[in-house]
Amino acid sequence: MSCCFEECGCRCDQAADDEFDLIANSELVKPILLHRLARQNIGWFSDKTICHHHIEDWNLNQVEGIYILWHKSDYCAEHERFHMRALYVGKGNIGARFRAHWKNKDFSEELLIYFTYVALPNRLSKYIEQLLLDLYNLPLNKSENPGRKVLCQHFTQFEVD
């Protein structure tokens, strides 16, 4: 079977790349798997060129942890899934970080930025952030990003609504 999306060669009817999970399983007693990082607490904010961000709507001001910013880049009608490409991984106070990204990053090409996050202690957030940067090329991460793989996931309509 051919790939659904040429930019990453993935297929939305298969599980995501498993290298993250293999490494986390070997290095952590209680690993957090990539599927959990990509599927928990899904939300969105808009680019400043179209409207106010709406970040306050998500009640994230007291949440500390790890997050991934995603772009919904295409749709597979055969499997009824959106192709989501990871743009950035970060950690810290999630509400404050999202407001800073909205203010300082150019999301005018994407217009809507989806996010996933998991509330975690800083030490574990640092580990997960660095593992993602070591494995994946996240285009909006500028430093410590030696990864070469493209990080993609496939979300259903229910997940992105």
PDB file of C-alpha atoms in Angstrom:
ATOM      1  CA  MET A   1       0.000   0.000   0.000  1.00  0.00           C
ATOM      2  CA  SER A   2       1.287   3.486  -0.802  1.00  0.00           C
ATOM      3  CA  CYS A   3       1.737   6.278   1.689  1.00  0.00           C
ATOM      4  CA  CYS A   4      -1.044   8.760   2.328  1.00  0.00           C
ATOM      5  CA  PHE A   5       1.179  11.805   2.641  1.00  0.00           C
ATOM      6  CA  GLU A   6       4.314  12.218   0.574  1.00  0.00           C
ATOM      7  CA  GLU A   7       6.117  14.644   2.909  1.00  0.00           C
ATOM      8  CA  CYS A   8       6.532  11.998   5.585  1.00  0.00           C
ATOM      9  CA  GLY A   9       5.769   8.716   3.848  1.00  0.00           C
ATOM     10  CA  CYS A  10       3.338   7.672   6.573  1.00  0.00           C
ATOM     11  CA  ARG A  11       0.016   5.922   6.314  1.00  0.00           C
ATOM     12  CA  CYS A  12      -2.917   6.960   8.465  1.00  0.00           C
ATOM     13  CA  ASP A  13      -4.097   3.363   8.875  1.00  0.00           C
ATOM     14  CA  GLN A  14      -0.916   2.343  10.741  1.00  0.00           C
ATOM     15  CA  ALA A  15       0.554   3.178  14.095  1.00  0.00           C
ATOM     16  CA  ALA A  16       2.961   6.092  14.309  1.00  0.00           C
ATOM     17  CA  ASP A  17       6.726   5.753  14.318  1.00  0.00           C
ATOM     18  CA  ASP A  18       7.699   3.610  17.296  1.00  0.00           C
ATOM     19  CA  GLU A  19      11.280   4.768  17.933  1.00  0.00           C
ATOM     20  CA  PHE A  20      10.208   7.260  20.634  1.00  0.00           C
ATOM     21  CA  ASP A  21       8.318   4.505  22.492  1.00  0.00           C
ATOM     22  CA  LEU A  22      11.212   2.044  22.238  1.00  0.00           C
ATOM     23  CA  ILE A  23      13.678   4.534  23.723  1.00  0.00           C
ATOM     24  CA  ALA A  24      11.290   5.745  26.445  1.00  0.00           C
ATOM     25  CA  ASN A  25      10.569   2.114  27.397  1.00  0.00           C
ATOM     26  CA  SER A  26      14.268   1.367  27.736  1.00  0.00           C
ATOM     27  CA  GLU A  27      15.134   4.516  29.742  1.00  0.00           C
ATOM     28  CA  LEU A  28      12.115   5.142  31.982  1.00  0.00           C
ATOM     29  CA  VAL A  29      10.454   3.010  34.641  1.00  0.00           C
ATOM     30  CA  LYS A  30       7.010   4.395  33.734  1.00  0.00           C
ATOM     31  CA  PRO A  31       7.343   5.645  30.153  1.00  0.00           C
ATOM     32  CA  ILE A  32       4.969   8.075  28.501  1.00  0.00           C
ATOM     33  CA  LEU A  33       4.282   6.825  25.015  1.00  0.00           C
ATOM     34  CA  LEU A  34       4.038   9.005  21.930  1.00  0.00           C
ATOM     35  CA  HIS A  35       0.388   8.143  21.365  1.00  0.00           C
ATOM     36  CA  ARG A  36      -0.463   9.583  24.803  1.00  0.00           C
ATOM     37  CA  LEU A  37       1.509  12.770  24.114  1.00  0.00           C
ATOM     38  CA  ALA A  38      -0.293  13.205  20.820  1.00  0.00           C
ATOM     39  CA  ARG A  39      -3.797  12.363  21.986  1.00  0.00           C
ATOM     40  CA  GLN A  40      -4.194  13.995  25.369  1.00  0.00           C
ATOM     41  CA  ASN A  41      -5.712  17.421  25.898  1.00  0.00           C
ATOM     42  CA  ILE A  42      -6.168  18.435  22.276  1.00  0.00           C
ATOM     43  CA  GLY A  43      -6.987  22.092  21.636  1.00  0.00           C
ATOM     44  CA  TRP A  44      -6.222  24.939  19.272  1.00  0.00           C
ATOM     45  CA  PHE A  45      -5.432  28.619  19.007  1.00  0.00           C
ATOM     46  CA  SER A  46      -5.557  30.950  16.039  1.00  0.00           C
ATOM     47  CA  ASP A  47      -2.896  33.037  14.374  1.00  0.00           C
ATOM     48  CA  LYS A  48      -2.858  36.721  15.261  1.00  0.00           C
ATOM     49  CA  THR A  49      -3.570  37.664  11.620  1.00  0.00           C
ATOM     50  CA  ILE A  50      -7.116  36.288  11.806  1.00  0.00           C
ATOM     51  CA  CYS A  51      -8.289  36.960  15.367  1.00  0.00           C
ATOM     52  CA  HIS A  52      -7.537  36.906  19.088  1.00  0.00           C
ATOM     53  CA  HIS A  53      -5.866  33.657  20.162  1.00  0.00           C
ATOM     54  CA  HIS A  54      -8.595  32.255  22.503  1.00  0.00           C
ATOM     55  CA  ILE A  55      -5.920  30.643  24.707  1.00  0.00           C
ATOM     56  CA  GLU A  56      -7.768  31.680  27.881  1.00  0.00           C
ATOM     57  CA  ASP A  57     -10.683  29.481  26.801  1.00  0.00           C
ATOM     58  CA  TRP A  58      -8.592  26.396  27.649  1.00  0.00           C
ATOM     59  CA  ASN A  59      -7.849  27.283  31.347  1.00  0.00           C
ATOM     60  CA  LEU A  60      -4.128  26.544  31.092  1.00  0.00           C
ATOM     61  CA  ASN A  61      -2.681  29.261  33.334  1.00  0.00           C
ATOM     62  CA  GLN A  62      -1.799  26.856  36.166  1.00  0.00           C
ATOM     63  CA  VAL A  63      -0.772  23.875  33.998  1.00  0.00           C
ATOM     64  CA  GLU A  64       2.906  22.886  33.846  1.00  0.00           C
ATOM     65  CA  GLY A  65       4.119  20.189  31.506  1.00  0.00           C
ATOM     66  CA  ILE A  66       5.050  19.216  27.966  1.00  0.00           C
ATOM     67  CA  TYR A  67       3.226  20.230  24.792  1.00  0.00           C
ATOM     68  CA  ILE A  68       3.378  19.757  21.050  1.00  0.00           C
ATOM     69  CA  LEU A  69       2.113  22.258  18.485  1.00  0.00           C
ATOM     70  CA  TRP A  70       0.555  20.697  15.378  1.00  0.00           C
ATOM     71  CA  HIS A  71      -0.535  21.793  11.919  1.00  0.00           C
ATOM     72  CA  LYS A  72      -3.522  20.081  10.304  1.00  0.00           C
ATOM     73  CA  SER A  73      -1.987  19.721   6.866  1.00  0.00           C
ATOM     74  CA  ASP A  74      -4.264  17.379   4.930  1.00  0.00           C
ATOM     75  CA  TYR A  75      -7.169  14.947   5.094  1.00  0.00           C
ATOM     76  CA  CYS A  76      -7.359  11.275   4.108  1.00  0.00           C
ATOM     77  CA  ALA A  77     -10.915  10.623   2.948  1.00  0.00           C
ATOM     78  CA  GLU A  78     -10.282   6.879   2.755  1.00  0.00           C
ATOM     79  CA  HIS A  79      -9.500   6.587   6.480  1.00  0.00           C
ATOM     80  CA  GLU A  80     -11.371   9.726   7.587  1.00  0.00           C
ATOM     81  CA  ARG A  81      -8.389  11.164   9.413  1.00  0.00           C
ATOM     82  CA  PHE A  82      -6.586  14.487   9.416  1.00  0.00           C
ATOM     83  CA  HIS A  83      -2.854  14.410   8.850  1.00  0.00           C
ATOM     84  CA  MET A  84      -1.236  16.382  11.674  1.00  0.00           C
ATOM     85  CA  ARG A  85       2.392  17.434  11.438  1.00  0.00           C
ATOM     86  CA  ALA A  86       4.286  18.433  14.586  1.00  0.00           C
ATOM     87  CA  LEU A  87       5.772  21.929  14.381  1.00  0.00           C
ATOM     88  CA  TYR A  88       7.182  22.479  17.858  1.00  0.00           C
ATOM     89  CA  VAL A  89       7.701  20.844  21.235  1.00  0.00           C
ATOM     90  CA  GLY A  90       8.041  22.814  24.444  1.00  0.00           C
ATOM     91  CA  LYS A  91       7.681  22.672  28.195  1.00  0.00           C
ATOM     92  CA  GLY A  92       6.789  24.940  31.068  1.00  0.00           C
ATOM     93  CA  ASN A  93       3.670  26.891  32.000  1.00  0.00           C
ATOM     94  CA  ILE A  94       1.521  25.934  29.062  1.00  0.00           C
ATOM     95  CA  GLY A  95      -0.823  28.937  29.036  1.00  0.00           C
ATOM     96  CA  ALA A  96       2.052  31.420  29.247  1.00  0.00           C
ATOM     97  CA  ARG A  97       4.076  29.568  26.607  1.00  0.00           C
ATOM     98  CA  PHE A  98       1.125  29.500  24.178  1.00  0.00           C
ATOM     99  CA  ARG A  99       0.560  33.250  24.604  1.00  0.00           C
ATOM    100  CA  ALA A 100       4.278  33.875  23.957  1.00  0.00           C
ATOM    101  CA  HIS A 101       4.201  31.677  20.845  1.00  0.00           C
ATOM    102  CA  TRP A 102       1.085  33.470  19.584  1.00  0.00           C
ATOM    103  CA  LYS A 103       2.792  36.823  20.084  1.00  0.00           C
ATOM    104  CA  ASN A 104       6.257  35.930  18.716  1.00  0.00           C
ATOM    105  CA  LYS A 105       5.906  33.147  16.138  1.00  0.00           C
ATOM    106  CA  ASP A 106       4.551  33.460  12.624  1.00  0.00           C
ATOM    107  CA  PHE A 107       1.649  31.052  12.216  1.00  0.00           C
ATOM    108  CA  SER A 108       0.104  32.991   9.310  1.00  0.00           C
ATOM    109  CA  GLU A 109       0.606  30.075   6.931  1.00  0.00           C
ATOM    110  CA  GLU A 110      -1.105  27.585   9.261  1.00  0.00           C
ATOM    111  CA  LEU A 111      -3.790  29.979  10.647  1.00  0.00           C
ATOM    112  CA  LEU A 112      -4.953  27.438  13.241  1.00  0.00           C
ATOM    113  CA  ILE A 113      -2.449  25.758  15.518  1.00  0.00           C
ATOM    114  CA  TYR A 114      -3.523  22.616  17.270  1.00  0.00           C
ATOM    115  CA  PHE A 115      -1.853  21.538  20.479  1.00  0.00           C
ATOM    116  CA  THR A 116      -1.635  18.527  22.737  1.00  0.00           C
ATOM    117  CA  TYR A 117      -0.234  18.589  26.235  1.00  0.00           C
ATOM    118  CA  VAL A 118       0.373  16.435  29.281  1.00  0.00           C
ATOM    119  CA  ALA A 119       0.782  17.916  32.767  1.00  0.00           C
ATOM    120  CA  LEU A 120       4.110  16.647  34.100  1.00  0.00           C
ATOM    121  CA  PRO A 121       6.906  17.633  36.474  1.00  0.00           C
ATOM    122  CA  ASN A 122       9.643  19.755  34.886  1.00  0.00           C
ATOM    123  CA  ARG A 123      12.295  16.995  35.025  1.00  0.00           C
ATOM    124  CA  LEU A 124      10.162  14.587  33.011  1.00  0.00           C
ATOM    125  CA  SER A 125       9.079  17.351  30.624  1.00  0.00           C
ATOM    126  CA  LYS A 126      12.758  18.136  29.949  1.00  0.00           C
ATOM    127  CA  TYR A 127      13.480  14.496  29.164  1.00  0.00           C
ATOM    128  CA  ILE A 128      10.524  14.112  26.797  1.00  0.00           C
ATOM    129  CA  GLU A 129      11.235  17.412  25.070  1.00  0.00           C
ATOM    130  CA  GLN A 130      14.854  16.442  24.418  1.00  0.00           C
ATOM    131  CA  LEU A 131      13.968  12.943  23.220  1.00  0.00           C
ATOM    132  CA  LEU A 132      11.486  14.409  20.728  1.00  0.00           C
ATOM    133  CA  LEU A 133      14.100  16.925  19.547  1.00  0.00           C
ATOM    134  CA  ASP A 134      16.720  14.177  19.197  1.00  0.00           C
ATOM    135  CA  LEU A 135      14.426  12.102  16.980  1.00  0.00           C
ATOM    136  CA  TYR A 136      12.256  14.535  15.020  1.00  0.00           C
ATOM    137  CA  ASN A 137      12.857  17.605  12.916  1.00  0.00           C
ATOM    138  CA  LEU A 138      10.388  20.086  14.387  1.00  0.00           C
ATOM    139  CA  PRO A 139      10.544  23.119  12.096  1.00  0.00           C
ATOM    140  CA  LEU A 140       9.785  25.793  14.714  1.00  0.00           C
ATOM    141  CA  ASN A 141      12.312  24.482  17.271  1.00  0.00           C
ATOM    142  CA  LYS A 142      15.548  26.331  16.541  1.00  0.00           C
ATOM    143  CA  SER A 143      18.010  24.966  19.104  1.00  0.00           C
ATOM    144  CA  GLU A 144      18.964  21.451  20.169  1.00  0.00           C
ATOM    145  CA  ASN A 145      16.919  19.946  17.323  1.00  0.00           C
ATOM    146  CA  PRO A 146      19.202  17.383  15.622  1.00  0.00           C
ATOM    147  CA  GLY A 147      16.307  15.034  14.742  1.00  0.00           C
ATOM    148  CA  ARG A 148      15.702  14.093  11.132  1.00  0.00           C
ATOM    149  CA  LYS A 149      12.357  12.298  11.144  1.00  0.00           C
ATOM    150  CA  VAL A 150       9.027  13.996  10.499  1.00  0.00           C
ATOM    151  CA  LEU A 151       6.605  13.619  13.423  1.00  0.00           C
ATOM    152  CA  CYS A 152       3.085  13.037  12.178  1.00  0.00           C
ATOM    153  CA  GLN A 153      -0.113  11.745  13.716  1.00  0.00           C
ATOM    154  CA  HIS A 154      -3.584  11.174  12.307  1.00  0.00           C
ATOM    155  CA  PHE A 155      -6.530  12.655  14.163  1.00  0.00           C
ATOM    156  CA  THR A 156     -10.214  11.963  13.687  1.00  0.00           C
ATOM    157  CA  GLN A 157     -12.754  14.756  13.245  1.00  0.00           C
ATOM    158  CA  PHE A 158     -13.890  14.124  16.828  1.00  0.00           C
ATOM    159  CA  GLU A 159     -10.362  14.707  18.134  1.00  0.00           C
ATOM    160  CA  VAL A 160      -9.882  18.060  16.374  1.00  0.00           C
ATOM    161  CA  ASP A 161     -13.334  19.487  17.166  1.00  0.00           C
TER     162      ASP A 161
END
